[in-house]
mmCIF file of C-alpha atoms in Angstrom:
data_model
loop_
_atom_site.group_PDB
_atom_site.id
_atom_site.type_symbol
_atom_site.label_atom_id
_atom_site.label_comp_id
_atom_site.label_asym_id
_atom_site.label_seq_id
_atom_site.Cartn_x
_atom_site.Cartn_y
_atom_site.Cartn_z
ATOM 1 C CA UNK A 1 -3.306 67.246 -53.624
ATOM 2 C CA UNK A 2 -1.443 69.783 -50.745
ATOM 3 C CA UNK A 3 -1.526 68.893 -47.327
ATOM 4 C CA UNK A 4 -3.616 71.630 -46.561
ATOM 5 C CA UNK A 5 -6.001 70.426 -49.561
ATOM 6 C CA UNK A 6 -6.731 66.914 -48.012
ATOM 7 C CA UNK A 7 -7.056 68.251 -44.300
ATOM 8 C CA UNK A 8 -10.028 70.513 -45.713
ATOM 9 C CA UNK A 9 -11.705 67.238 -46.915
ATOM 10 C CA UNK A 10 -14.507 66.108 -44.252
ATOM 11 C CA UNK A 11 -13.691 62.591 -44.526
ATOM 12 C CA UNK A 12 -10.115 62.931 -44.111
ATOM 13 C CA UNK A 13 -10.642 65.329 -41.188
ATOM 14 C CA UNK A 14 -12.777 62.760 -39.517
ATOM 15 C CA UNK A 15 -10.572 59.891 -39.874
ATOM 16 C CA UNK A 16 -7.775 62.001 -38.534
ATOM 17 C CA UNK A 17 -9.643 63.249 -35.600
ATOM 18 C CA UNK A 18 -10.539 59.846 -34.545
ATOM 19 C CA UNK A 19 -7.084 58.581 -35.179
ATOM 20 C CA UNK A 20 -6.325 61.569 -32.717
ATOM 21 C CA UNK A 21 -8.683 60.666 -29.882
ATOM 22 C CA UNK A 22 -7.701 56.902 -29.798
ATOM 23 C CA UNK A 23 -3.903 57.796 -29.715
ATOM 24 C CA UNK A 24 -4.486 60.356 -27.087
ATOM 25 C CA UNK A 25 -5.943 57.812 -24.935
ATOM 26 C CA UNK A 26 -3.477 54.788 -25.860
ATOM 27 C CA UNK A 27 -0.548 57.281 -24.854
ATOM 28 C CA UNK A 28 -2.211 58.148 -21.558
ATOM 29 C CA UNK A 29 -3.042 54.364 -20.777
ATOM 30 C CA UNK A 30 0.513 53.373 -21.382
ATOM 31 C CA UNK A 31 2.093 55.752 -19.350
ATOM 32 C CA UNK A 32 -0.556 55.300 -16.230
ATOM 33 C CA UNK A 33 0.188 51.534 -16.590
ATOM 34 C CA UNK A 34 3.951 52.276 -16.971
ATOM 35 C CA UNK A 35 3.847 54.441 -13.505
ATOM 36 C CA UNK A 36 1.711 51.957 -11.922
ATOM 37 C CA UNK A 37 4.056 49.228 -12.496
ATOM 38 C CA UNK A 38 7.268 50.392 -12.763
ATOM 39 C CA UNK A 39 7.374 53.882 -10.857
ATOM 40 C CA UNK A 40 5.031 52.849 -8.040
ATOM 41 C CA UNK A 41 6.430 52.919 -4.463
ATOM 42 C CA UNK A 42 4.206 50.165 -3.883
ATOM 43 C CA UNK A 43 5.149 47.998 -6.136
ATOM 44 C CA UNK A 44 8.741 47.156 -7.442
ATOM 45 C CA UNK A 45 9.576 45.738 -10.710
ATOM 46 C CA UNK A 46 12.745 44.374 -11.811
ATOM 47 C CA UNK A 47 14.273 44.117 -15.507
ATOM 48 C CA UNK A 48 12.231 40.864 -16.147
ATOM 49 C CA UNK A 49 8.549 42.006 -14.901
ATOM 50 C CA UNK A 50 9.292 45.173 -17.059
ATOM 51 C CA UNK A 51 9.965 42.617 -19.919
ATOM 52 C CA UNK A 52 6.773 40.861 -18.835
ATOM 53 C CA UNK A 53 5.001 44.481 -19.151
ATOM 54 C CA UNK A 54 6.313 45.237 -22.245
ATOM 55 C CA UNK A 55 5.063 41.969 -23.589
ATOM 56 C CA UNK A 56 1.804 42.759 -22.328
ATOM 57 C CA UNK A 57 1.921 46.223 -24.233
ATOM 58 C CA UNK A 58 3.128 44.789 -27.649
ATOM 59 C CA UNK A 59 2.094 41.015 -27.548
ATOM 60 C CA UNK A 60 -1.628 41.251 -27.930
ATOM 61 C CA UNK A 61 -1.691 42.248 -31.546
ATOM 62 C CA UNK A 62 0.816 39.743 -32.206
ATOM 63 C CA UNK A 63 -1.756 36.774 -30.771
ATOM 64 C CA UNK A 64 -4.810 38.478 -32.556
ATOM 65 C CA UNK A 65 -3.150 39.943 -35.719
ATOM 66 C CA UNK A 66 -3.957 37.237 -38.307
ATOM 67 C CA UNK A 67 -7.323 36.942 -36.975
ATOM 68 C CA UNK A 68 -8.020 40.757 -36.941
ATOM 69 C CA UNK A 69 -6.733 41.328 -40.509
ATOM 70 C CA UNK A 70 -9.099 39.085 -41.984
ATOM 71 C CA UNK A 71 -11.759 40.992 -40.049
ATOM 72 C CA UNK A 72 -10.814 44.041 -41.406
ATOM 73 C CA UNK A 73 -10.908 42.879 -45.110
ATOM 74 C CA UNK A 74 -14.400 41.533 -44.419
ATOM 75 C CA UNK A 75 -16.253 43.538 -41.852
ATOM 76 C CA UNK A 76 -17.132 47.544 -42.428
ATOM 77 C CA UNK A 77 -14.657 49.136 -41.012
ATOM 78 C CA UNK A 78 -16.871 52.136 -39.742
ATOM 79 C CA UNK A 79 -18.150 49.657 -37.496
ATOM 80 C CA UNK A 80 -15.002 48.339 -36.177
ATOM 81 C CA UNK A 81 -13.974 51.828 -35.053
ATOM 82 C CA UNK A 82 -17.004 52.060 -33.257
ATOM 83 C CA UNK A 83 -17.542 48.843 -31.091
ATOM 84 C CA UNK A 84 -13.678 48.244 -31.101
ATOM 85 C CA UNK A 85 -13.277 51.858 -29.691
ATOM 86 C CA UNK A 86 -16.125 51.650 -27.087
ATOM 87 C CA UNK A 87 -14.939 48.001 -26.366
ATOM 88 C CA UNK A 88 -11.359 49.534 -25.804
ATOM 89 C CA UNK A 89 -12.664 52.104 -23.029
ATOM 90 C CA UNK A 90 -14.336 49.525 -20.869
ATOM 91 C CA UNK A 91 -11.166 47.363 -20.928
ATOM 92 C CA UNK A 92 -9.357 50.582 -19.593
ATOM 93 C CA UNK A 93 -11.755 50.974 -17.202
ATOM 94 C CA UNK A 94 -11.099 47.244 -16.024
ATOM 95 C CA UNK A 95 -7.450 47.709 -15.597
ATOM 96 C CA UNK A 96 -8.031 50.868 -13.677
ATOM 97 C CA UNK A 97 -10.184 48.912 -11.168
ATOM 98 C CA UNK A 98 -7.493 46.358 -11.313
ATOM 99 C CA UNK A 99 -4.898 48.873 -10.471
ATOM 100 C CA UNK A 100 -6.528 50.313 -7.892
ATOM 101 C CA UNK A 101 -7.360 47.185 -5.924
ATOM 102 C CA UNK A 102 -3.473 46.144 -6.210
ATOM 103 C CA UNK A 103 -3.818 43.629 -8.326
ATOM 104 C CA UNK A 104 -0.490 42.436 -10.106
ATOM 105 C CA UNK A 105 1.008 39.485 -12.198
ATOM 106 C CA UNK A 106 -0.926 37.742 -14.424
ATOM 107 C CA UNK A 107 -4.499 39.213 -13.682
ATOM 108 C CA UNK A 108 -3.428 42.718 -14.808
ATOM 109 C CA UNK A 109 -0.896 41.658 -17.662
ATOM 110 C CA UNK A 110 -3.865 40.094 -19.166
ATOM 111 C CA UNK A 111 -6.260 43.010 -19.127
ATOM 112 C CA UNK A 112 -3.424 45.321 -20.194
ATOM 113 C CA UNK A 113 -2.940 42.358 -23.089
ATOM 114 C CA UNK A 114 -6.664 42.580 -24.096
ATOM 115 C CA UNK A 115 -6.736 46.277 -23.881
ATOM 116 C CA UNK A 116 -3.694 46.451 -26.351
ATOM 117 C CA UNK A 117 -4.977 43.787 -28.545
ATOM 118 C CA UNK A 118 -8.040 46.063 -29.202
ATOM 119 C CA UNK A 119 -5.742 49.288 -29.610
ATOM 120 C CA UNK A 120 -3.673 47.372 -32.470
ATOM 121 C CA UNK A 121 -7.088 46.199 -33.715
ATOM 122 C CA UNK A 122 -8.169 49.950 -34.014
ATOM 123 C CA UNK A 123 -4.665 51.269 -35.502
ATOM 124 C CA UNK A 124 -4.477 48.512 -38.585
ATOM 125 C CA UNK A 125 -7.993 49.564 -39.067
ATOM 126 C CA UNK A 126 -7.604 53.086 -39.243
ATOM 127 C CA UNK A 127 -4.368 52.528 -41.454
ATOM 128 C CA UNK A 128 -6.319 50.482 -44.077
ATOM 129 C CA UNK A 129 -9.288 52.543 -44.455
ATOM 130 C CA UNK A 130 -7.000 55.845 -45.327
ATOM 131 C CA UNK A 131 -6.776 55.105 -48.916
ATOM 132 C CA UNK A 132 -10.812 55.494 -49.211
ATOM 133 C CA UNK A 133 -10.869 59.023 -47.908
ATOM 134 C CA UNK A 134 -7.622 60.634 -50.129
ATOM 135 C CA UNK A 135 -6.753 60.599 -53.737
ATOM 136 C CA UNK A 136 -3.970 57.582 -54.559
ATOM 137 C CA UNK A 137 -1.338 60.068 -55.250
ATOM 138 C CA UNK A 138 -2.021 61.611 -52.002
ATOM 139 C CA UNK A 139 -1.691 58.528 -49.870
ATOM 140 C CA UNK A 140 1.859 58.840 -48.767
ATOM 141 C CA UNK A 141 1.430 62.555 -47.849
ATOM 142 C CA UNK A 142 -1.688 61.683 -45.880
ATOM 143 C CA UNK A 143 -0.230 59.206 -44.305
ATOM 144 C CA UNK A 144 2.602 60.688 -43.044
ATOM 145 C CA UNK A 145 0.659 63.569 -41.710
ATOM 146 C CA UNK A 146 -1.736 61.336 -40.134
ATOM 147 C CA UNK A 147 0.546 58.667 -38.630
ATOM 148 C CA UNK A 148 2.978 61.493 -37.547
ATOM 149 C CA UNK A 149 0.378 63.883 -35.825
ATOM 150 C CA UNK A 150 -1.303 60.583 -34.140
ATOM 151 C CA UNK A 151 2.028 59.696 -32.497
ATOM 152 C CA UNK A 152 2.716 63.173 -31.289
ATOM 153 C CA UNK A 153 -1.112 62.958 -29.740
ATOM 154 C CA UNK A 154 0.054 59.982 -28.090
ATOM 155 C CA UNK A 155 2.767 61.606 -26.525
ATOM 156 C CA UNK A 156 0.741 64.341 -25.442
ATOM 157 C CA UNK A 157 -1.582 61.711 -23.625
ATOM 158 C CA UNK A 158 1.486 60.255 -21.930
ATOM 159 C CA UNK A 159 2.497 63.766 -20.842
ATOM 160 C CA UNK A 160 -1.153 64.393 -19.563
ATOM 161 C CA UNK A 161 -0.972 60.926 -17.620
ATOM 162 C CA UNK A 162 2.536 62.327 -15.998
ATOM 163 C CA UNK A 163 0.653 65.677 -14.983
ATOM 164 C CA UNK A 164 -2.427 64.100 -13.811
ATOM 165 C CA UNK A 165 -0.345 61.859 -11.626
ATOM 166 C CA UNK A 166 1.759 64.483 -9.801
ATOM 167 C CA UNK A 167 -1.699 65.621 -8.888
ATOM 168 C CA UNK A 168 -3.376 62.125 -7.844
ATOM 169 C CA UNK A 169 -0.276 60.774 -6.379
ATOM 170 C CA UNK A 170 2.241 57.838 -7.455
ATOM 171 C CA UNK A 171 0.337 55.183 -5.297
ATOM 172 C CA UNK A 172 -2.445 52.523 -6.676
ATOM 173 C CA UNK A 173 -5.051 54.800 -5.955
ATOM 174 C CA UNK A 174 -3.590 57.944 -8.064
ATOM 175 C CA UNK A 175 -2.686 55.501 -10.666
ATOM 176 C CA UNK A 176 -6.157 53.772 -11.104
ATOM 177 C CA UNK A 177 -7.351 57.591 -11.536
ATOM 178 C CA UNK A 178 -4.891 58.115 -14.230
ATOM 179 C CA UNK A 179 -5.587 54.761 -15.999
ATOM 180 C CA UNK A 180 -9.360 55.578 -15.931
ATOM 181 C CA UNK A 181 -9.438 58.940 -17.691
ATOM 182 C CA UNK A 182 -7.655 57.410 -20.905
ATOM 183 C CA UNK A 183 -11.086 55.785 -21.406
ATOM 184 C CA UNK A 184 -12.268 59.200 -22.860
ATOM 185 C CA UNK A 185 -9.613 58.709 -25.687
ATOM 186 C CA UNK A 186 -11.597 55.249 -27.057
ATOM 187 C CA UNK A 187 -15.245 56.948 -26.337
ATOM 188 C CA UNK A 188 -14.140 60.136 -28.302
ATOM 189 C CA UNK A 189 -12.634 58.202 -31.111
ATOM 190 C CA UNK A 190 -15.986 55.776 -31.354
ATOM 191 C CA UNK A 191 -18.462 59.046 -31.466
ATOM 192 C CA UNK A 192 -16.320 60.655 -34.108
ATOM 193 C CA UNK A 193 -16.213 57.397 -36.366
ATOM 194 C CA UNK A 194 -19.937 57.189 -36.164
ATOM 195 C CA UNK A 195 -20.115 59.878 -38.273
ATOM 196 C CA UNK A 196 -18.821 58.174 -41.610
ATOM 197 C CA UNK A 197 -21.429 56.870 -44.174
ATOM 198 C CA UNK A 198 -21.427 52.897 -43.990
ATOM 199 C CA UNK A 199 -19.121 51.395 -46.156
ATOM 200 C CA UNK A 200 -16.857 54.593 -47.036
ATOM 201 C CA UNK A 201 -14.193 52.986 -45.378
ATOM 202 C CA UNK A 202 -14.165 49.460 -47.371
ATOM 203 C CA UNK A 203 -13.497 47.111 -47.967
ATOM 204 C CA UNK A 204 -14.536 47.957 -51.615
ATOM 205 C CA UNK A 205 -14.063 43.999 -52.432
ATOM 206 C CA UNK A 206 -14.343 41.100 -50.316
ATOM 207 C CA UNK A 207 -11.541 38.412 -51.503
ATOM 208 C CA UNK A 208 -12.803 36.033 -48.654
ATOM 209 C CA UNK A 209 -14.579 32.518 -48.565
ATOM 210 C CA UNK A 210 -17.963 32.278 -47.208
ATOM 211 C CA UNK A 211 -17.076 30.932 -44.325
ATOM 212 C CA UNK A 212 -15.843 33.128 -41.578
ATOM 213 C CA UNK A 213 -14.073 30.628 -39.737
ATOM 214 C CA UNK A 214 -12.125 29.684 -42.349
ATOM 215 C CA UNK A 215 -11.536 33.464 -43.356
ATOM 216 C CA UNK A 216 -10.307 34.347 -40.085
ATOM 217 C CA UNK A 217 -7.951 31.481 -39.757
ATOM 218 C CA UNK A 218 -5.936 32.082 -43.169
ATOM 219 C CA UNK A 219 -5.473 35.629 -42.072
ATOM 220 C CA UNK A 220 -1.920 35.130 -41.324
ATOM 221 C CA UNK A 221 -1.041 33.277 -44.635
ATOM 222 C CA UNK A 222 -2.830 35.515 -46.999
ATOM 223 C CA UNK A 223 -0.989 38.418 -45.532
ATOM 224 C CA UNK A 224 2.216 36.853 -45.855
ATOM 225 C CA UNK A 225 1.856 36.091 -49.327
ATOM 226 C CA UNK A 226 0.440 39.411 -50.323
ATOM 227 C CA UNK A 227 3.498 41.077 -48.631
ATOM 228 C CA UNK A 228 5.951 38.661 -50.830
ATOM 229 C CA UNK A 229 4.449 39.319 -53.753
ATOM 230 C CA UNK A 230 5.264 42.985 -53.022
ATOM 231 C CA UNK A 231 8.818 44.219 -53.450
ATOM 232 C CA UNK A 232 8.915 47.367 -51.255
ATOM 233 C CA UNK A 233 7.162 45.836 -48.489
ATOM 234 C CA UNK A 234 9.179 42.414 -48.289
ATOM 235 C CA UNK A 235 12.401 44.823 -48.361
ATOM 236 C CA UNK A 236 10.566 47.187 -45.863
ATOM 237 C CA UNK A 237 9.780 44.537 -43.270
ATOM 238 C CA UNK A 238 13.313 43.654 -42.838
ATOM 239 C CA UNK A 239 14.372 47.100 -41.935
ATOM 240 C CA UNK A 240 11.971 47.640 -39.536
ATOM 241 C CA UNK A 241 12.816 44.441 -37.978
ATOM 242 C CA UNK A 242 16.023 45.664 -37.045
ATOM 243 C CA UNK A 243 14.814 48.961 -35.800
ATOM 244 C CA UNK A 244 12.343 47.216 -33.684
ATOM 245 C CA UNK A 245 14.665 44.642 -32.136
ATOM 246 C CA UNK A 246 17.408 47.905 -31.343
ATOM 247 C CA UNK A 247 14.668 50.007 -30.255
ATOM 248 C CA UNK A 248 12.891 47.319 -27.775
ATOM 249 C CA UNK A 249 16.843 46.895 -26.166
ATOM 250 C CA UNK A 250 17.111 50.884 -25.934
ATOM 251 C CA UNK A 251 13.718 51.224 -24.191
ATOM 252 C CA UNK A 252 14.604 48.952 -21.672
ATOM 253 C CA UNK A 253 17.900 50.300 -20.613
ATOM 254 C CA UNK A 254 16.569 53.671 -20.899
ATOM 255 C CA UNK A 255 13.726 52.921 -18.569
ATOM 256 C CA UNK A 256 16.323 51.454 -16.057
ATOM 257 C CA UNK A 257 18.694 54.336 -16.354
ATOM 258 C CA UNK A 258 15.873 56.427 -15.269
ATOM 259 C CA UNK A 259 14.994 54.391 -12.489
ATOM 260 C CA UNK A 260 18.606 53.799 -11.198
ATOM 261 C CA UNK A 261 21.590 55.803 -13.094
ATOM 262 C CA UNK A 262 20.152 58.938 -14.133
ATOM 263 C CA UNK A 263 19.734 61.377 -11.040
ATOM 264 C CA UNK A 264 16.290 63.318 -11.094
ATOM 265 C CA UNK A 265 15.141 60.826 -13.612
ATOM 266 C CA UNK A 266 11.702 58.839 -12.941
ATOM 267 C CA UNK A 267 8.584 59.421 -14.184
ATOM 268 C CA UNK A 268 9.390 62.881 -15.303
ATOM 269 C CA UNK A 269 12.605 61.629 -16.856
ATOM 270 C CA UNK A 270 10.686 59.343 -19.308
ATOM 271 C CA UNK A 271 8.524 62.310 -20.035
ATOM 272 C CA UNK A 272 11.415 64.286 -20.963
ATOM 273 C CA UNK A 273 12.360 61.068 -23.327
ATOM 274 C CA UNK A 274 8.709 61.168 -24.943
ATOM 275 C CA UNK A 275 8.844 64.569 -25.716
ATOM 276 C CA UNK A 276 12.273 64.495 -27.583
ATOM 277 C CA UNK A 277 10.694 61.181 -29.000
ATOM 278 C CA UNK A 278 7.525 62.932 -30.298
ATOM 279 C CA UNK A 279 9.581 65.889 -31.351
ATOM 280 C CA UNK A 280 11.633 63.390 -33.765
ATOM 281 C CA UNK A 281 8.194 62.223 -35.010
ATOM 282 C CA UNK A 282 7.228 65.348 -35.715
ATOM 283 C CA UNK A 283 10.234 66.119 -37.976
ATOM 284 C CA UNK A 284 10.095 62.846 -39.573
ATOM 285 C CA UNK A 285 6.776 63.564 -40.510
ATOM 286 C CA UNK A 286 7.400 66.779 -41.840
ATOM 287 C CA UNK A 287 10.359 65.574 -43.967
ATOM 288 C CA UNK A 288 9.670 61.799 -45.111
ATOM 289 C CA UNK A 289 7.430 62.865 -48.375
ATOM 290 C CA UNK A 290 9.925 65.398 -49.495
ATOM 291 C CA UNK A 291 13.001 63.064 -48.698
ATOM 292 C CA UNK A 292 11.516 60.117 -50.471
ATOM 293 C CA UNK A 293 10.491 62.522 -53.836
ATOM 294 C CA UNK A 294 14.232 63.867 -53.805
ATOM 295 C CA UNK A 295 16.105 60.641 -52.970
ATOM 296 C CA UNK A 296 13.926 57.968 -53.406
ATOM 297 C CA UNK A 297 12.597 55.091 -50.595
ATOM 298 C CA UNK A 298 16.054 52.706 -50.952
ATOM 299 C CA UNK A 299 18.316 55.773 -49.765
ATOM 300 C CA UNK A 300 15.703 57.348 -47.696
ATOM 301 C CA UNK A 301 15.323 53.931 -45.536
ATOM 302 C CA UNK A 302 19.126 53.019 -45.894
ATOM 303 C CA UNK A 303 19.943 56.555 -44.579
ATOM 304 C CA UNK A 304 17.393 56.131 -41.366
ATOM 305 C CA UNK A 305 18.800 52.988 -40.447
ATOM 306 C CA UNK A 306 22.456 54.542 -40.377
ATOM 307 C CA UNK A 307 21.265 57.698 -38.738
ATOM 308 C CA UNK A 308 19.665 55.591 -35.785
ATOM 309 C CA UNK A 309 23.363 53.396 -35.611
ATOM 310 C CA UNK A 310 25.170 56.509 -35.504
ATOM 311 C CA UNK A 311 22.691 57.949 -32.982
ATOM 312 C CA UNK A 312 22.428 54.934 -30.817
ATOM 313 C CA UNK A 313 26.304 54.333 -30.690
ATOM 314 C CA UNK A 314 27.769 58.327 -30.599
ATOM 315 C CA UNK A 315 25.226 59.679 -28.391
ATOM 316 C CA UNK A 316 23.874 56.388 -26.385
ATOM 317 C CA UNK A 317 26.711 55.023 -25.008
ATOM 318 C CA UNK A 318 27.868 57.859 -23.128
ATOM 319 C CA UNK A 319 25.093 57.297 -20.866
ATOM 320 C CA UNK A 320 24.244 61.122 -20.068
ATOM 321 C CA UNK A 321 20.792 62.543 -19.683
ATOM 322 C CA UNK A 322 21.932 65.068 -22.469
ATOM 323 C CA UNK A 323 23.293 63.083 -24.972
ATOM 324 C CA UNK A 324 20.597 60.282 -24.149
ATOM 325 C CA UNK A 325 17.768 62.684 -24.840
ATOM 326 C CA UNK A 326 19.268 63.930 -28.418
ATOM 327 C CA UNK A 327 19.493 60.353 -29.138
ATOM 328 C CA UNK A 328 16.016 59.689 -28.341
ATOM 329 C CA UNK A 329 14.976 62.523 -30.971
ATOM 330 C CA UNK A 330 17.106 60.779 -33.627
ATOM 331 C CA UNK A 331 16.351 57.099 -33.347
ATOM 332 C CA UNK A 332 12.991 57.760 -32.564
ATOM 333 C CA UNK A 333 12.801 60.164 -35.613
ATOM 334 C CA UNK A 334 14.339 57.503 -37.620
ATOM 335 C CA UNK A 335 11.874 55.025 -36.888
ATOM 336 C CA UNK A 336 9.141 57.018 -37.750
ATOM 337 C CA UNK A 337 10.734 57.592 -41.535
ATOM 338 C CA UNK A 338 10.758 53.494 -41.922
ATOM 339 C CA UNK A 339 7.707 53.427 -40.702
ATOM 340 C CA UNK A 340 6.157 55.719 -43.136
ATOM 341 C CA UNK A 341 8.067 54.035 -45.594
ATOM 342 C CA UNK A 342 6.736 50.973 -45.023
ATOM 343 C CA UNK A 343 3.311 52.511 -44.662
ATOM 344 C CA UNK A 344 2.649 54.004 -47.786
ATOM 345 C CA UNK A 345 4.184 50.786 -49.508
ATOM 346 C CA UNK A 346 1.479 48.648 -48.088
ATOM 347 C CA UNK A 347 -1.292 51.437 -48.650
ATOM 348 C CA UNK A 348 0.038 52.066 -52.279
ATOM 349 C CA UNK A 349 1.199 48.507 -53.601
ATOM 350 C CA UNK A 350 -1.195 46.136 -51.828
ATOM 351 C CA UNK A 351 -5.076 45.437 -53.081
ATOM 352 C CA UNK A 352 -7.386 46.985 -50.721
ATOM 353 C CA UNK A 353 -8.703 43.337 -50.382
ATOM 354 C CA UNK A 354 -5.674 41.826 -48.965
ATOM 355 C CA UNK A 355 -4.711 45.488 -47.084
ATOM 356 C CA UNK A 356 -5.805 44.778 -43.282
ATOM 357 C CA UNK A 357 -4.029 41.297 -43.193
ATOM 358 C CA UNK A 358 -0.596 42.648 -44.438
ATOM 359 C CA UNK A 359 -1.120 45.357 -42.044
ATOM 360 C CA UNK A 360 -1.806 42.896 -38.791
ATOM 361 C CA UNK A 361 1.564 40.904 -40.079
ATOM 362 C CA UNK A 362 2.972 43.858 -40.025
ATOM 363 C CA UNK A 363 2.216 44.509 -36.362
ATOM 364 C CA UNK A 364 2.121 40.653 -35.518
ATOM 365 C CA UNK A 365 6.074 40.508 -36.531
ATOM 366 C CA UNK A 366 7.117 43.272 -35.253
ATOM 367 C CA UNK A 367 5.927 43.335 -31.987
ATOM 368 C CA UNK A 368 7.293 39.886 -31.507
ATOM 369 C CA UNK A 369 11.014 41.087 -32.741
ATOM 370 C CA UNK A 370 10.294 43.664 -29.826
ATOM 371 C CA UNK A 371 9.156 41.476 -27.133
ATOM 372 C CA UNK A 372 12.106 39.098 -27.929
ATOM 373 C CA UNK A 373 14.626 41.628 -28.041
ATOM 374 C CA UNK A 374 13.404 42.950 -24.245
ATOM 375 C CA UNK A 375 12.963 39.589 -22.912
ATOM 376 C CA UNK A 376 16.833 38.838 -23.970
ATOM 377 C CA UNK A 377 18.401 42.007 -23.128
ATOM 378 C CA UNK A 378 16.380 41.779 -19.416
ATOM 379 C CA UNK A 379 18.169 38.737 -18.884
ATOM 380 C CA UNK A 380 21.608 40.025 -19.055
ATOM 381 C CA UNK A 381 21.245 43.600 -18.377
ATOM 382 C CA UNK A 382 22.521 45.356 -14.559
ATOM 383 C CA UNK A 383 19.555 46.426 -12.580
ATOM 384 C CA UNK A 384 20.983 50.272 -13.019
ATOM 385 C CA UNK A 385 20.753 49.513 -17.059
ATOM 386 C CA UNK A 386 24.725 50.951 -17.311
ATOM 387 C CA UNK A 387 25.137 48.257 -20.371
ATOM 388 C CA UNK A 388 27.728 49.360 -23.508
ATOM 389 C CA UNK A 389 27.368 45.850 -24.955
ATOM 390 C CA UNK A 390 23.814 45.786 -25.248
ATOM 391 C CA UNK A 391 23.695 49.290 -26.697
ATOM 392 C CA UNK A 392 26.557 48.192 -29.202
ATOM 393 C CA UNK A 393 24.233 45.690 -30.053
ATOM 394 C CA UNK A 394 21.672 47.615 -30.795
ATOM 395 C CA UNK A 395 23.841 49.559 -33.179
ATOM 396 C CA UNK A 396 25.119 46.242 -35.004
ATOM 397 C CA UNK A 397 21.025 45.371 -35.459
ATOM 398 C CA UNK A 398 20.829 49.187 -36.946
ATOM 399 C CA UNK A 399 23.490 48.345 -39.613
ATOM 400 C CA UNK A 400 22.866 44.484 -40.188
ATOM 401 C CA UNK A 401 19.309 45.841 -41.127
ATOM 402 C CA UNK A 402 20.538 48.301 -43.616
ATOM 403 C CA UNK A 403 22.505 45.302 -45.463
ATOM 404 C CA UNK A 404 19.818 43.101 -45.179
ATOM 405 C CA UNK A 405 17.448 45.789 -46.915
ATOM 406 C CA UNK A 406 19.722 46.718 -49.576
ATOM 407 C CA UNK A 407 20.298 42.478 -50.270
ATOM 408 C CA UNK A 408 16.166 42.394 -50.560
ATOM 409 C CA UNK A 409 16.101 45.043 -52.909
ATOM 410 C CA UNK A 410 18.977 44.084 -55.342
ATOM 411 C CA UNK A 411 17.067 40.596 -55.278
ATOM 412 C CA UNK A 412 14.045 41.548 -55.910
ATOM 413 C CA UNK A 413 14.834 43.740 -58.307
ATOM 414 C CA UNK A 414 16.614 41.160 -60.327
ATOM 415 C CA UNK A 415 13.725 38.824 -59.930
ATOM 416 C CA UNK A 416 10.886 41.123 -60.017
ATOM 417 C CA UNK A 417 11.832 43.659 -62.721
ATOM 418 C CA UNK A 418 7.903 44.466 -63.064
ATOM 419 C CA UNK A 419 7.725 46.549 -60.024
ATOM 420 C CA UNK A 420 10.432 49.448 -60.214
ATOM 421 C CA UNK A 421 7.454 51.950 -58.471
ATOM 422 C CA UNK A 422 7.184 49.774 -55.464
ATOM 423 C CA UNK A 423 11.012 50.150 -54.826
ATOM 424 C CA UNK A 424 10.885 53.670 -54.763
#
């Protein structure tokens, strides 16, 4: 099935537009909150405070992920998408009120944790539902299309937040209005998802104990077992561990450079970075399926890691705006290639009754990795962000990830020759 063919399918389009609305709102929410905390003249945030902000945006699913995965494999995913998006909109509005009244610290971060936790739940639900609206042979291409354009809509949402912030102002009141508008994304996603027929998005079978508490509690363990039994997922996790750690370090350094070292940076500079990153995501989405068909998944993953390492060292180290923008394009694009490879492995090689739990494990482990990397980097990075040592460390992570991925592939090939397709 061609891209044009599955885009014509009504159910795929509905899932796609649900994703678009949710991602747009999420991009706007994150950009609005970033502006409120990091680029607000009424507030001041050092590197450690930034690490706390990243934790608020990334850790939620690490806390609820194991439980959410079990629920995604138990509940009607249509209902999950409707009610989770509505609840997400309420938490976004609560965050806006907190920002507008000057709340900070634990209270504000707690609201962000809840809101982002729900968002991660929605993201896993969208990914686990995809195989129910396209043919199996088209899952890779459909996932690349949906994930790529969803990420682009998140960048568009961030751009909308930056533009609206220029109109409303950079103080608490202006930041509150920007954050509040992001609630429209969740509301729109809920309305669109309500058009699905009941049961259409799965799960088609429920591999859960009758006791729901026991089913929820064992979500992480079940997801880990299902991932370990799937060679492509095991090796892909290693590659994404490396990317998340490296990307987290680069993200912290970039934000600090925009606040201090780069002239004319600030939220506008971050917007330019996001635009270049979005372009990288778009190119990755257009090329990934073709690259996998031509070179195989293993070569594509290793190539993406090596490209990211080269961009990190060759373009990031000069710490100039033009080279940093090009690095954002290449590194973000390479990361999207890695994500699409692992997404397709989970969607194609993991049974439907365990797929939600594996996606939840996926988010859980990788968000913890990124937060840990950001937190450790925050203890040593200078205030203006100029830290060649940290960028070299990020480069090494990519190279170690490539070696670890190859070792995992070879080891699993020797021990489990019955699954050659999963290795690409």
